[in-house]
Each structure stands twice: as structure tokens, then as C-alpha cells.
PDB file of C-alpha atoms and ligand atoms in Angstrom:
ATOM      1  CA  MET D1400      45.116  -1.590  11.050  1.00 29.00           C
ATOM      2  CA  SER D1401      44.514   0.410  14.619  1.00 31.00           C
ATOM      3  CA  VAL D1402      44.729   4.088  13.668  1.00 33.00           C
ATOM      4  CA  PRO D1403      41.463   5.811  12.464  1.00 38.00           C
ATOM      5  CA  ARG D1404      40.849   6.917   8.404  1.00 45.00           C
ATOM      6  CA  SER D1405      38.745  10.165   7.311  1.00 52.00           C
ATOM      7  CA  ARG D1406      37.813  11.221   4.811  1.00 53.00           C
ATOM      8  CA  ARG D1407      36.434  14.218   3.489  1.00 55.00           C
ATOM      9  CA  ALA D1408      33.082  13.980   1.571  1.00 53.00           C
ATOM     10  CA  VAL D1409      32.311  15.743  -1.466  1.00 49.00           C
ATOM     11  CA  LEU D1410      29.611  17.581   0.583  1.00 47.00           C
ATOM     12  CA  ALA D1411      29.767  21.552  -0.263  1.00 44.00           C
ATOM     13  CA  GLY D1412      28.755  22.858  -3.509  1.00 50.00           C
ATOM     14  CA  MET D1413      30.668  25.473  -3.728  1.00 52.00           C
ATOM     15  CA  LEU D1414      33.979  22.598  -4.525  1.00 59.00           C
ATOM     16  CA  THR D1415      32.265  20.583  -6.785  1.00 59.00           C
ATOM     17  CA  LEU D1416      32.057  21.346 -10.860  1.00 57.00           C
ATOM     18  CA  ALA D1417      29.119  23.600 -11.638  1.00 48.00           C
ATOM     19  CA  GLY D1418      26.700  21.170 -14.254  1.00 41.00           C
ATOM     20  CA  ALA D1419      29.282  18.680 -13.636  1.00 38.00           C
ATOM     21  CA  ALA D1420      27.780  15.169 -15.189  1.00 34.00           C
ATOM     22  CA  GLN D1421      27.250  12.358 -12.948  1.00 32.00           C
ATOM     23  CA  ALA D1422      30.069  10.258 -13.258  1.00 34.00           C
ATOM     24  CA  ALA D1423      29.685   7.197 -15.121  1.00 33.00           C
ATOM     25  CA  GLY D1424      28.852   3.815 -12.877  1.00 34.00           C
ATOM     26  CA  ASP D1425      32.220   2.832 -11.212  1.00 34.00           C
ATOM     27  CA  ALA D1426      34.402   0.084 -13.448  1.00 36.00           C
ATOM     28  CA  PRO D1427      34.644  -3.165 -12.531  1.00 36.00           C
ATOM     29  CA  LEU D1428      36.424  -4.214  -8.888  1.00 33.00           C
ATOM     30  CA  ALA D1429      39.852  -3.734  -9.686  1.00 37.00           C
ATOM     31  CA  ARG D1430      42.160  -5.394  -7.129  1.00 39.00           C
ATOM     32  CA  GLU D1431      45.070  -6.115  -9.115  1.00 39.00           C
ATOM     33  CA  PRO D1432      48.021  -4.712  -8.022  1.00 45.00           C
ATOM     34  CA  TRP D1433      49.954  -1.622  -9.920  1.00 69.00           C
ATOM     35  CA  PRO D1434      51.776  -3.077 -12.234  1.00 72.00           C
ATOM     36  CA  GLY D1435      53.100  -0.400 -14.478  1.00 74.00           C
ATOM     37  CA  ALA D1436      52.107   2.458 -11.560  1.00 85.00           C
ATOM     38  CA  LYS D1437      53.558   5.915 -12.974  1.00 89.00           C
ATOM     39  CA  VAL D1438      55.168   7.756  -9.737  1.00 90.00           C
ATOM     40  CA  LEU D1439      55.983  10.888 -10.169  1.00 92.00           C
ATOM     41  CA  ARG D1440      58.680  12.306  -7.420  1.00 92.00           C
ATOM     42  CA  GLY D1441      59.082  15.910  -6.225  1.00 92.00           C
ATOM     43  CA  GLU D1442      61.474  16.546  -3.517  1.00 91.00           C
ATOM     44  CA  ARG D1443      59.120  16.421  -0.829  1.00 93.00           C
ATOM     45  CA  TYR D1444      56.169  14.473  -2.245  1.00 93.00           C
ATOM     46  CA  VAL D1445      55.070  11.057  -3.742  1.00 93.00           C
ATOM     47  CA  VAL D1446      52.527  10.985  -6.237  1.00 94.00           C
ATOM     48  CA  ILE D1447      51.414   7.241  -7.607  1.00 93.00           C
ATOM     49  CA  GLY D1448      48.867   6.789 -10.237  1.00 92.00           C
ATOM     50  CA  HIS D1449      47.450   3.677 -11.612  1.00 88.00           C
ATOM     51  CA  ARG D1450      46.975   3.837 -15.179  1.00 86.00           C
ATOM     52  CA  ALA D1451      46.251   7.907 -14.804  1.00 85.00           C
ATOM     53  CA  HIS D1452      46.345  10.216 -17.489  1.00 87.00           C
ATOM     54  CA  SER D1453      49.753  11.657 -17.347  1.00 90.00           C
ATOM     55  CA  GLY D1454      48.419  15.759 -17.216  1.00 93.00           C
ATOM     56  CA  LEU D1455      45.708  14.706 -14.314  1.00 93.00           C
ATOM     57  CA  LEU D1456      48.250  13.073 -12.348  1.00 94.00           C
ATOM     58  CA  ALA D1457      51.082  16.103 -12.620  1.00 96.00           C
ATOM     59  CA  ASP D1458      47.876  18.058 -11.983  1.00 97.00           C
ATOM     60  CA  LEU D1459      47.335  16.160  -8.832  1.00 97.00           C
ATOM     61  CA  ALA D1460      51.212  16.853  -8.466  1.00 97.00           C
ATOM     62  CA  ALA D1461      51.407  20.345  -8.037  1.00 97.00           C
ATOM     63  CA  ARG D1462      48.488  20.415  -5.942  1.00 97.00           C
ATOM     64  CA  ALA D1463      50.156  18.164  -3.421  1.00 97.00           C
ATOM     65  CA  GLU D1464      53.066  20.336  -3.237  1.00 97.00           C
ATOM     66  CA  ARG D1465      50.402  23.518  -2.518  1.00 97.00           C
ATOM     67  CA  ALA D1466      48.924  21.355   0.334  1.00 97.00           C
ATOM     68  CA  ARG D1467      52.445  20.332   1.391  1.00 97.00           C
ATOM     69  CA  ARG D1468      53.287  24.063   1.995  1.00 97.00           C
ATOM     70  CA  LYS D1469      50.138  24.825   3.669  1.00 97.00           C
ATOM     71  CA  VAL D1470      50.169  22.307   6.459  1.00 97.00           C
ATOM     72  CA  ALA D1471      53.834  23.299   6.688  1.00 97.00           C
ATOM     73  CA  ALA D1472      53.021  26.465   6.984  1.00 97.00           C
ATOM     74  CA  ILE D1473      50.166  26.392  10.376  1.00 97.00           C
ATOM     75  CA  TRP D1474      51.215  22.443  11.394  1.00 95.00           C
ATOM     76  CA  GLY D1475      54.687  21.793  10.913  1.00 94.00           C
ATOM     77  CA  PRO D1476      56.752  19.707   7.964  1.00 93.00           C
ATOM     78  CA  VAL D1477      54.908  16.222   5.929  1.00 94.00           C
ATOM     79  CA  ARG D1478      55.789  14.239   2.942  1.00 92.00           C
ATOM     80  CA  PRO D1479      52.615  14.014   1.007  1.00 92.00           C
ATOM     81  CA  VAL D1480      52.496  10.354  -0.454  1.00 93.00           C
ATOM     82  CA  ILE D1481      49.523  10.561  -2.851  1.00 95.00           C
ATOM     83  CA  LEU D1482      47.454   7.812  -4.114  1.00 94.00           C
ATOM     84  CA  PHE D1483      45.845   7.960  -7.550  1.00 94.00           C
ATOM     85  CA  PRO D1484      43.704   4.359  -8.690  1.00 92.00           C
ATOM     86  CA  GLU D1485      41.834   3.735 -11.377  1.00 91.00           C
ATOM     87  CA  THR D1486      38.395   2.744 -10.150  1.00 91.00           C
ATOM     88  CA  ASP D1487      36.905   4.174  -6.885  1.00 92.00           C
ATOM     89  CA  ALA D1488      36.601   0.255  -6.004  1.00 90.00           C
ATOM     90  CA  GLY D1489      40.544   0.620  -6.390  1.00 89.00           C
ATOM     91  CA  ALA D1490      40.402   3.172  -4.415  1.00 90.00           C
ATOM     92  CA  GLU D1491      38.206   1.445  -1.367  1.00 89.00           C
ATOM     93  CA  VAL D1492      41.278  -1.506  -1.439  1.00 87.00           C
ATOM     94  CA  LEU D1493      43.606   0.835  -1.274  1.00 87.00           C
ATOM     95  CA  ALA D1494      41.603   2.488   2.055  1.00 86.00           C
ATOM     96  CA  GLY D1495      40.963  -0.568   3.737  1.00 83.00           C
ATOM     97  CA  ALA D1496      37.631   1.139   3.409  1.00 74.00           C
ATOM     98  CA  GLY D1497      34.046   0.146   2.769  1.00 72.00           C
ATOM     99  CA  ALA D1498      31.815   2.510   0.653  1.00 71.00           C
ATOM    100  CA  SER D1499      33.643   5.265  -1.557  1.00 75.00           C
ATOM    101  CA  ASP D1500      30.353   6.882  -2.298  1.00 77.00           C
ATOM    102  CA  GLY D1501      30.430  10.625  -2.228  1.00 79.00           C
ATOM    103  CA  LEU D1502      33.627  11.041  -1.394  1.00 87.00           C
ATOM    104  CA  ALA D1503      36.927  13.102  -3.214  1.00 91.00           C
ATOM    105  CA  ALA D1504      39.557  11.654  -1.342  1.00 92.00           C
ATOM    106  CA  MET D1505      40.118   8.811   2.262  1.00 90.00           C
ATOM    107  CA  ALA D1506      43.393   9.319   3.949  1.00 90.00           C
ATOM    108  CA  THR D1507      45.251   6.443   6.047  1.00 86.00           C
ATOM    109  CA  ALA D1508      47.847   6.445   9.097  1.00 85.00           C
ATOM    110  CA  ASP D1509      50.539   7.606   6.378  1.00 87.00           C
ATOM    111  CA  ARG D1510      48.377   8.688   2.451  1.00 91.00           C
ATOM    112  CA  VAL D1511      46.251  10.301   1.043  1.00 93.00           C
ATOM    113  CA  ILE D1512      43.891   7.850  -1.510  1.00 93.00           C
ATOM    114  CA  VAL D1513      41.764   9.923  -4.171  1.00 94.00           C
ATOM    115  CA  VAL D1514      38.493   8.620  -4.600  1.00 93.00           C
ATOM    116  CA  PRO D1515      38.634   8.817  -9.078  1.00 93.00           C
ATOM    117  CA  SER D1516      34.532   9.469  -9.480  1.00 92.00           C
ATOM    118  CA  GLY D1517      34.248  11.779  -6.445  1.00 92.00           C
ATOM    119  CA  TYR D1518      37.958  13.860  -6.762  1.00 94.00           C
ATOM    120  CA  ALA D1519      37.042  14.403 -10.869  1.00 93.00           C
ATOM    121  CA  ARG D1520      33.446  16.414  -9.457  1.00 91.00           C
ATOM    122  CA  LEU D1521      35.450  19.090  -7.977  1.00 93.00           C
ATOM    123  CA  SER D1522      36.125  22.164  -9.064  1.00 92.00           C
ATOM    124  CA  ARG D1523      40.202  23.258  -8.894  1.00 92.00           C
ATOM    125  CA  ILE D1524      39.154  24.605  -5.259  1.00 92.00           C
ATOM    126  CA  GLY D1525      37.818  21.793  -4.209  1.00 93.00           C
ATOM    127  CA  ARG D1526      40.558  19.764  -5.454  1.00 95.00           C
ATOM    128  CA  ASP D1527      42.964  22.183  -3.273  1.00 96.00           C
ATOM    129  CA  VAL D1528      40.923  21.834  -0.537  1.00 95.00           C
ATOM    130  CA  VAL D1529      40.695  18.087  -0.096  1.00 95.00           C
ATOM    131  CA  VAL D1530      43.716  17.284  -1.137  1.00 96.00           C
ATOM    132  CA  ALA D1531      45.526  19.549   1.859  1.00 97.00           C
ATOM    133  CA  HIS D1532      42.216  18.736   4.400  1.00 96.00           C
ATOM    134  CA  GLU D1533      42.908  14.349   4.288  1.00 94.00           C
ATOM    135  CA  LEU D1534      46.991  15.520   4.119  1.00 95.00           C
ATOM    136  CA  THR D1535      46.953  17.620   7.481  1.00 95.00           C
ATOM    137  CA  HIS D1536      44.810  14.565   9.021  1.00 93.00           C
ATOM    138  CA  VAL D1537      48.028  12.366   7.703  1.00 92.00           C
ATOM    139  CA  ALA D1538      50.360  14.507   9.028  1.00 93.00           C
ATOM    140  CA  THR D1539      48.206  14.843  11.972  1.00 91.00           C
ATOM    141  CA  GLY D1540      46.926  11.997  12.841  1.00 83.00           C
ATOM    142  CA  ALA D1541      50.970  10.350  13.076  1.00 56.00           C
ATOM    143  CA  THR D1542      50.807  12.121  16.226  1.00 51.00           C
ATOM    144  CA  ARG D1543      47.374  12.367  17.400  1.00 53.00           C
ATOM    145  CA  GLY D1544      45.896   9.653  16.210  1.00 55.00           C
ATOM    146  CA  GLY D1545      41.829   8.769  17.412  1.00 61.00           C
ATOM    147  CA  ARG D1546      42.861  12.307  20.413  1.00 81.00           C
ATOM    148  CA  VAL D1547      41.165  14.872  19.931  1.00 90.00           C
ATOM    149  CA  PRO D1548      37.390  14.828  19.504  1.00 92.00           C
ATOM    150  CA  THR D1549      36.523  15.118  16.110  1.00 92.00           C
ATOM    151  CA  TRP D1550      34.831  17.990  15.179  1.00 95.00           C
ATOM    152  CA  LEU D1551      38.483  19.576  16.029  1.00 95.00           C
ATOM    153  CA  SER D1552      39.840  16.858  14.048  1.00 93.00           C
ATOM    154  CA  GLU D1553      37.652  18.138  10.795  1.00 94.00           C
ATOM    155  CA  GLY D1554      37.493  21.513  11.105  1.00 96.00           C
ATOM    156  CA  PHE D1555      41.072  21.580  11.725  1.00 96.00           C
ATOM    157  CA  ALA D1556      41.194  19.592   8.195  1.00 96.00           C
ATOM    158  CA  ASP D1557      38.988  22.677   6.937  1.00 96.00           C
ATOM    159  CA  TYR D1558      41.029  25.290   8.435  1.00 98.00           C
ATOM    160  CA  VAL D1559      43.812  24.524   6.745  1.00 98.00           C
ATOM    161  CA  GLY D1560      42.361  23.290   3.724  1.00 97.00           C
ATOM    162  CA  TYR D1561      40.358  26.654   3.197  1.00 96.00           C
ATOM    163  CA  SER D1562      44.007  28.634   4.257  1.00 96.00           C
ATOM    164  CA  GLY D1563      44.229  30.804   1.399  1.00 93.00           C
ATOM    165  CA  SER D1564      42.034  30.252  -1.295  1.00 91.00           C
ATOM    166  CA  GLY D1565      39.868  33.640  -0.950  1.00 90.00           C
ATOM    167  CA  LEU D1566      36.833  31.781   0.019  1.00 92.00           C
ATOM    168  CA  ASP D1567      34.021  34.507   1.381  1.00 93.00           C
ATOM    169  CA  VAL D1568      32.680  32.577   4.666  1.00 96.00           C
ATOM    170  CA  ARG D1569      29.243  32.719   3.750  1.00 95.00           C
ATOM    171  CA  THR D1570      29.867  31.181   0.615  1.00 93.00           C
ATOM    172  CA  VAL D1571      31.926  27.837   2.081  1.00 94.00           C
ATOM    173  CA  ALA D1572      29.297  27.745   4.629  1.00 96.00           C
ATOM    174  CA  ALA D1573      26.640  28.191   3.030  1.00 95.00           C
ATOM    175  CA  GLU D1574      24.456  25.926   4.158  1.00 95.00           C
ATOM    176  CA  LEU D1575      24.784  27.081   8.167  1.00 97.00           C
ATOM    177  CA  ALA D1576      24.313  30.453   6.818  1.00 97.00           C
ATOM    178  CA  GLY D1577      20.962  29.201   5.576  1.00 97.00           C
ATOM    179  CA  GLU D1578      19.727  28.393   8.761  1.00 97.00           C
ATOM    180  CA  VAL D1579      21.612  30.991  10.418  1.00 98.00           C
ATOM    181  CA  ARG D1580      19.406  33.615   8.308  1.00 97.00           C
ATOM    182  CA  ALA D1581      16.374  31.670   8.945  1.00 97.00           C
ATOM    183  CA  GLY D1582      17.300  32.091  13.172  1.00 96.00           C
ATOM    184  CA  THR D1583      18.387  28.809  14.027  1.00 97.00           C
ATOM    185  CA  LEU D1584      21.895  28.446  15.842  1.00 97.00           C
ATOM    186  CA  PRO D1585      23.659  25.156  16.601  1.00 96.00           C
ATOM    187  CA  ASP D1586      22.973  24.045  20.412  1.00 94.00           C
ATOM    188  CA  GLY D1587      26.294  23.442  20.929  1.00 95.00           C
ATOM    189  CA  LEU D1588      29.828  21.502  19.301  1.00 96.00           C
ATOM    190  CA  PRO D1589      29.135  18.957  16.923  1.00 96.00           C
ATOM    191  CA  GLY D1590      29.246  15.104  18.876  1.00 95.00           C
ATOM    192  CA  PRO D1591      31.285  11.963  16.696  1.00 92.00           C
ATOM    193  CA  ALA D1592      27.690  10.702  15.646  1.00 94.00           C
ATOM    194  CA  ASP D1593      27.104  13.659  13.311  1.00 95.00           C
ATOM    195  CA  PHE D1594      30.291  12.904  11.672  1.00 91.00           C
ATOM    196  CA  ALA D1595      29.020   9.895   9.863  1.00 87.00           C
ATOM    197  CA  PRO D1596      28.085   9.027   6.391  1.00 80.00           C
ATOM    198  CA  GLY D1597      25.163  10.208   5.639  1.00 83.00           C
ATOM    199  CA  ALA D1598      24.261  12.009   8.869  1.00 88.00           C
ATOM    200  CA  ALA D1599      21.322  14.390   8.394  1.00 87.00           C
ATOM    201  CA  ARG D1600      22.916  18.170   8.120  1.00 93.00           C
ATOM    202  CA  LEU D1601      26.680  16.883   7.258  1.00 91.00           C
ATOM    203  CA  PRO D1602      27.691  20.257   5.142  1.00 92.00           C
ATOM    204  CA  GLN D1603      26.359  22.017   8.058  1.00 96.00           C
ATOM    205  CA  VAL D1604      27.667  20.061  10.742  1.00 96.00           C
ATOM    206  CA  TYR D1605      31.767  20.563   9.105  1.00 95.00           C
ATOM    207  CA  GLU D1606      30.694  24.250   8.518  1.00 97.00           C
ATOM    208  CA  GLU D1607      30.307  24.164  12.504  1.00 98.00           C
ATOM    209  CA  ALA D1608      33.738  22.253  13.102  1.00 97.00           C
ATOM    210  CA  TRP D1609      35.519  24.164  10.648  1.00 98.00           C
ATOM    211  CA  LEU D1610      34.231  27.348  12.112  1.00 98.00           C
ATOM    212  CA  ALA D1611      34.649  26.571  15.555  1.00 98.00           C
ATOM    213  CA  CYS D1612      38.545  26.315  14.750  1.00 98.00           C
ATOM    214  CA  ARG D1613      38.117  30.009  12.644  1.00 98.00           C
ATOM    215  CA  TYR D1614      36.631  31.204  15.277  1.00 98.00           C
ATOM    216  CA  ILE D1615      39.836  29.881  17.866  1.00 98.00           C
ATOM    217  CA  ALA D1616      42.386  31.273  15.421  1.00 98.00           C
ATOM    218  CA  GLY D1617      41.281  34.428  14.911  1.00 97.00           C
ATOM    219  CA  ARG D1618      40.619  35.090  18.706  1.00 97.00           C
ATOM    220  CA  PHE D1619      43.082  33.646  20.298  1.00 97.00           C
ATOM    221  CA  GLY D1620      45.536  33.221  17.158  1.00 97.00           C
ATOM    222  CA  GLU D1621      46.422  30.199  14.942  1.00 97.00           C
ATOM    223  CA  ARG D1622      49.069  28.858  17.468  1.00 96.00           C
ATOM    224  CA  ALA D1623      46.622  28.336  20.275  1.00 96.00           C
ATOM    225  CA  LEU D1624      44.685  26.371  17.258  1.00 97.00           C
ATOM    226  CA  VAL D1625      47.883  24.422  17.160  1.00 96.00           C
ATOM    227  CA  ARG D1626      48.499  23.774  20.439  1.00 94.00           C
ATOM    228  CA  LEU D1627      44.858  22.855  21.097  1.00 94.00           C
ATOM    229  CA  TYR D1628      45.110  20.199  18.661  1.00 93.00           C
ATOM    230  CA  GLY D1629      48.229  19.052  20.755  1.00 88.00           C
ATOM    231  CA  GLY D1630      50.630  20.729  17.804  1.00 85.00           C
ATOM    232  CA  GLY D1631      53.225  23.112  18.631  1.00 75.00           C
ATOM    233  CA  PRO D1632      56.191  23.163  20.365  1.00 65.00           C
ATOM    234  CA  SER D1633      55.390  22.273  24.140  1.00 51.00           C
ATOM    235  CA  PRO D1634      56.081  24.107  27.401  1.00 48.00           C
ATOM    236  CA  GLY D1635      59.038  22.522  28.363  1.00 46.00           C
ATOM    237  CA  GLY D1636      60.647  22.119  25.342  1.00 44.00           C
ATOM    238  CA  SER D1637      60.565  18.680  24.390  1.00 47.00           C
ATOM    239  CA  GLY D1638      57.628  15.832  25.519  1.00 46.00           C
ATOM    240  CA  PRO D1639      55.045  14.965  24.211  1.00 49.00           C
ATOM    241  CA  PRO D1640      52.364  18.085  24.112  1.00 52.00           C
ATOM    242  CA  SER D1641      49.404  16.845  26.336  1.00 54.00           C
ATOM    243  CA  HIS D1642      46.585  19.648  25.224  1.00 68.00           C
ATOM    244  CA  GLY D1643      44.396  17.608  22.626  1.00 77.00           C
ATOM    245  CA  GLY D1644      41.298  19.468  22.590  1.00 85.00           C
ATOM    246  CA  ASP D1645      41.432  20.740  26.157  1.00 90.00           C
ATOM    247  CA  ILE D1646      39.569  24.168  25.819  1.00 94.00           C
ATOM    248  CA  GLU D1647      40.377  25.327  29.462  1.00 94.00           C
ATOM    249  CA  ALA D1648      44.095  24.434  29.661  1.00 93.00           C
ATOM    250  CA  VAL D1649      44.727  25.936  25.782  1.00 94.00           C
ATOM    251  CA  LEU D1650      41.931  28.609  25.887  1.00 96.00           C
ATOM    252  CA  GLY D1651      41.412  29.706  30.026  1.00 95.00           C
ATOM    253  CA  LEU D1652      37.567  29.501  28.652  1.00 95.00           C
ATOM    254  CA  SER D1653      34.929  26.978  30.618  1.00 96.00           C
ATOM    255  CA  PRO D1654      33.249  24.461  27.896  1.00 94.00           C
ATOM    256  CA  ALA D1655      30.063  26.407  28.245  1.00 95.00           C
ATOM    257  CA  ALA D1656      31.623  30.093  27.341  1.00 97.00           C
ATOM    258  CA  PHE D1657      33.867  28.357  24.406  1.00 97.00           C
ATOM    259  CA  ALA D1658      30.910  26.962  22.504  1.00 97.00           C
ATOM    260  CA  ALA D1659      29.025  30.693  24.189  1.00 97.00           C
ATOM    261  CA  GLY D1660      31.247  32.583  22.158  1.00 98.00           C
ATOM    262  CA  TRP D1661      31.954  30.622  18.834  1.00 98.00           C
ATOM    263  CA  ARG D1662      27.333  30.895  19.002  1.00 98.00           C
ATOM    264  CA  ASP D1663      28.154  34.750  18.482  1.00 98.00           C
ATOM    265  CA  TYR D1664      30.594  33.941  16.391  1.00 98.00           C
ATOM    266  CA  LEU D1665      28.158  31.948  13.860  1.00 98.00           C
ATOM    267  CA  ARG D1666      25.605  34.982  14.091  1.00 98.00           C
ATOM    268  CA  ARG D1667      28.493  37.338  13.094  1.00 97.00           C
ATOM    269  CA  GLU D1668      30.121  35.295  10.424  1.00 98.00           C
ATOM    270  CA  LEU D1669      26.345  34.275   8.879  1.00 97.00           C
ATOM    271  CA  GLY D1670      23.597  36.239  10.292  1.00 92.00           C
TER     272      GLY D1670
HETATM  273 ZN1  LIG S2591      38.549  14.782   7.235  1.00 79.16          ZN
END
């Protein structure tokens, strides 16, 4: 499949369960298909579990519906298909991806795949954030796959994921706040390599991206953020939107002026 995959790492401490036990080692590779899968079908979502506990699946279905509403309110309609495999190895097979270490969920072009051990380590809010984050990738990827900068795709997914969570900015962006209070501001927006698994400052990089999107929505409006991503109605009515990632065209600012405004915002919000 040529569509870029995405994943949300279990990064920020605030998303995880306090004092959660480390997950036990993965069960042996389970590559068999899913005989007897449990399927929960809502009006607008489908949750499919492989030997998953019924209560856990019902809980995931409720989160799928909440995530669907969040994505629909900001971006547009999406019908979640969420798979809950028995093992992390099963998740990797479904995602066609390599190691799922440290991840709670992954997205492909049309579905969200839960990574059982990472998901189990998340708090209730963390689960909602991660499911909405990945579902945002599914919704936006269907039309925009790979056509916006990584900071915008990851930041927008977290923007939707954290919307309505009631969480304080300094709590969500605790790692970045620590750097800003110590007098260090990022030079510029993170590039694609900064989001690579295992990259240094991965938590801070996600937080930078999230706050760039939050800054845009706060200063220019949420619709401007959606337009920057290439979503929303196009000016002429029908036809594909054409502004994916073009800061100058959508916000009327040079990239340098935008970066300066974002750095000021980081200082104000986190300093
Ligand atoms: Zn992501």
C-alpha cells in the first residue's frame, strides 16, 4: 500500500496511567486470521476485536464514537473502522508495519489499529486522544495523503485529539515547557526527520507541532487551520482544495513571520 502510515507514540507522560505496570512480553507471533472475531457495529463505526475482552471492546467503541464526533466537528465526516488485535505482533501484521514498540495505535489509509500493550498503558484521556489522533489521520489521509508537512499532519491530529479534553497546555506540553522555561526556544518548525521513531526530543517535537496548530487556530481561526491542511470548502465551490501547507497563501504571512509568531506564542503559553 503506497499511502503513508502514521502512528502516535505513547510519548507524553500525562497520557499514560500513573504507575502502570510494564506490559508483559508479547505473546508469540499470531499470524492466523481472525476466526470468531467480535464485531461491534454502531451507526457510523465498526470495532472489530480478536479475542478481546467484551468490556474492553465496548469501551473502545464508545471512544470510537467520541473520536468520530470530534473529527467530524473540526474536519468533516469519517466512519471509523477500528481493529483490536490480540497481540502487538498482530497489530504490526495488520498495519503492514515494523516494530510497534512504544505505540498505542497506528493508522492505515482506512482504519485504525490498536497496539494492545501500548494502549493498555494509556489513561482514559490518553486513549481518547490517541484514537482521535489516528482517526484524524484516516480522515485527512483519504484526501491529502502525504501532501502536507509532517508538523502539520501530526500537529493537526493532536489538535483534534486534545480538543475538548480540558487539559492544560503546560500539562500536555510538559517536556517542551521545561525547555522554554529553561530559556530554550526551538529555532523553527520540526522537519520530517524529527518525527522518526527514536528521534531525540520526540515528545517536544509533537508538542511543537500541536502548538503550531493551536496557534494557527487561536490567531486565524479553526477554519484557517483546516484550510491550511487543504480541507474545508474550496473557494470556487467544487474542485480540489489547493492550499495544503501553504502558509503564505492561507495565513497571509511569510514562513519566517509565521515561525516568529509561533515562537512568541510558545514563550507566552509555556514560559
Ligand atoms: Zn500521528
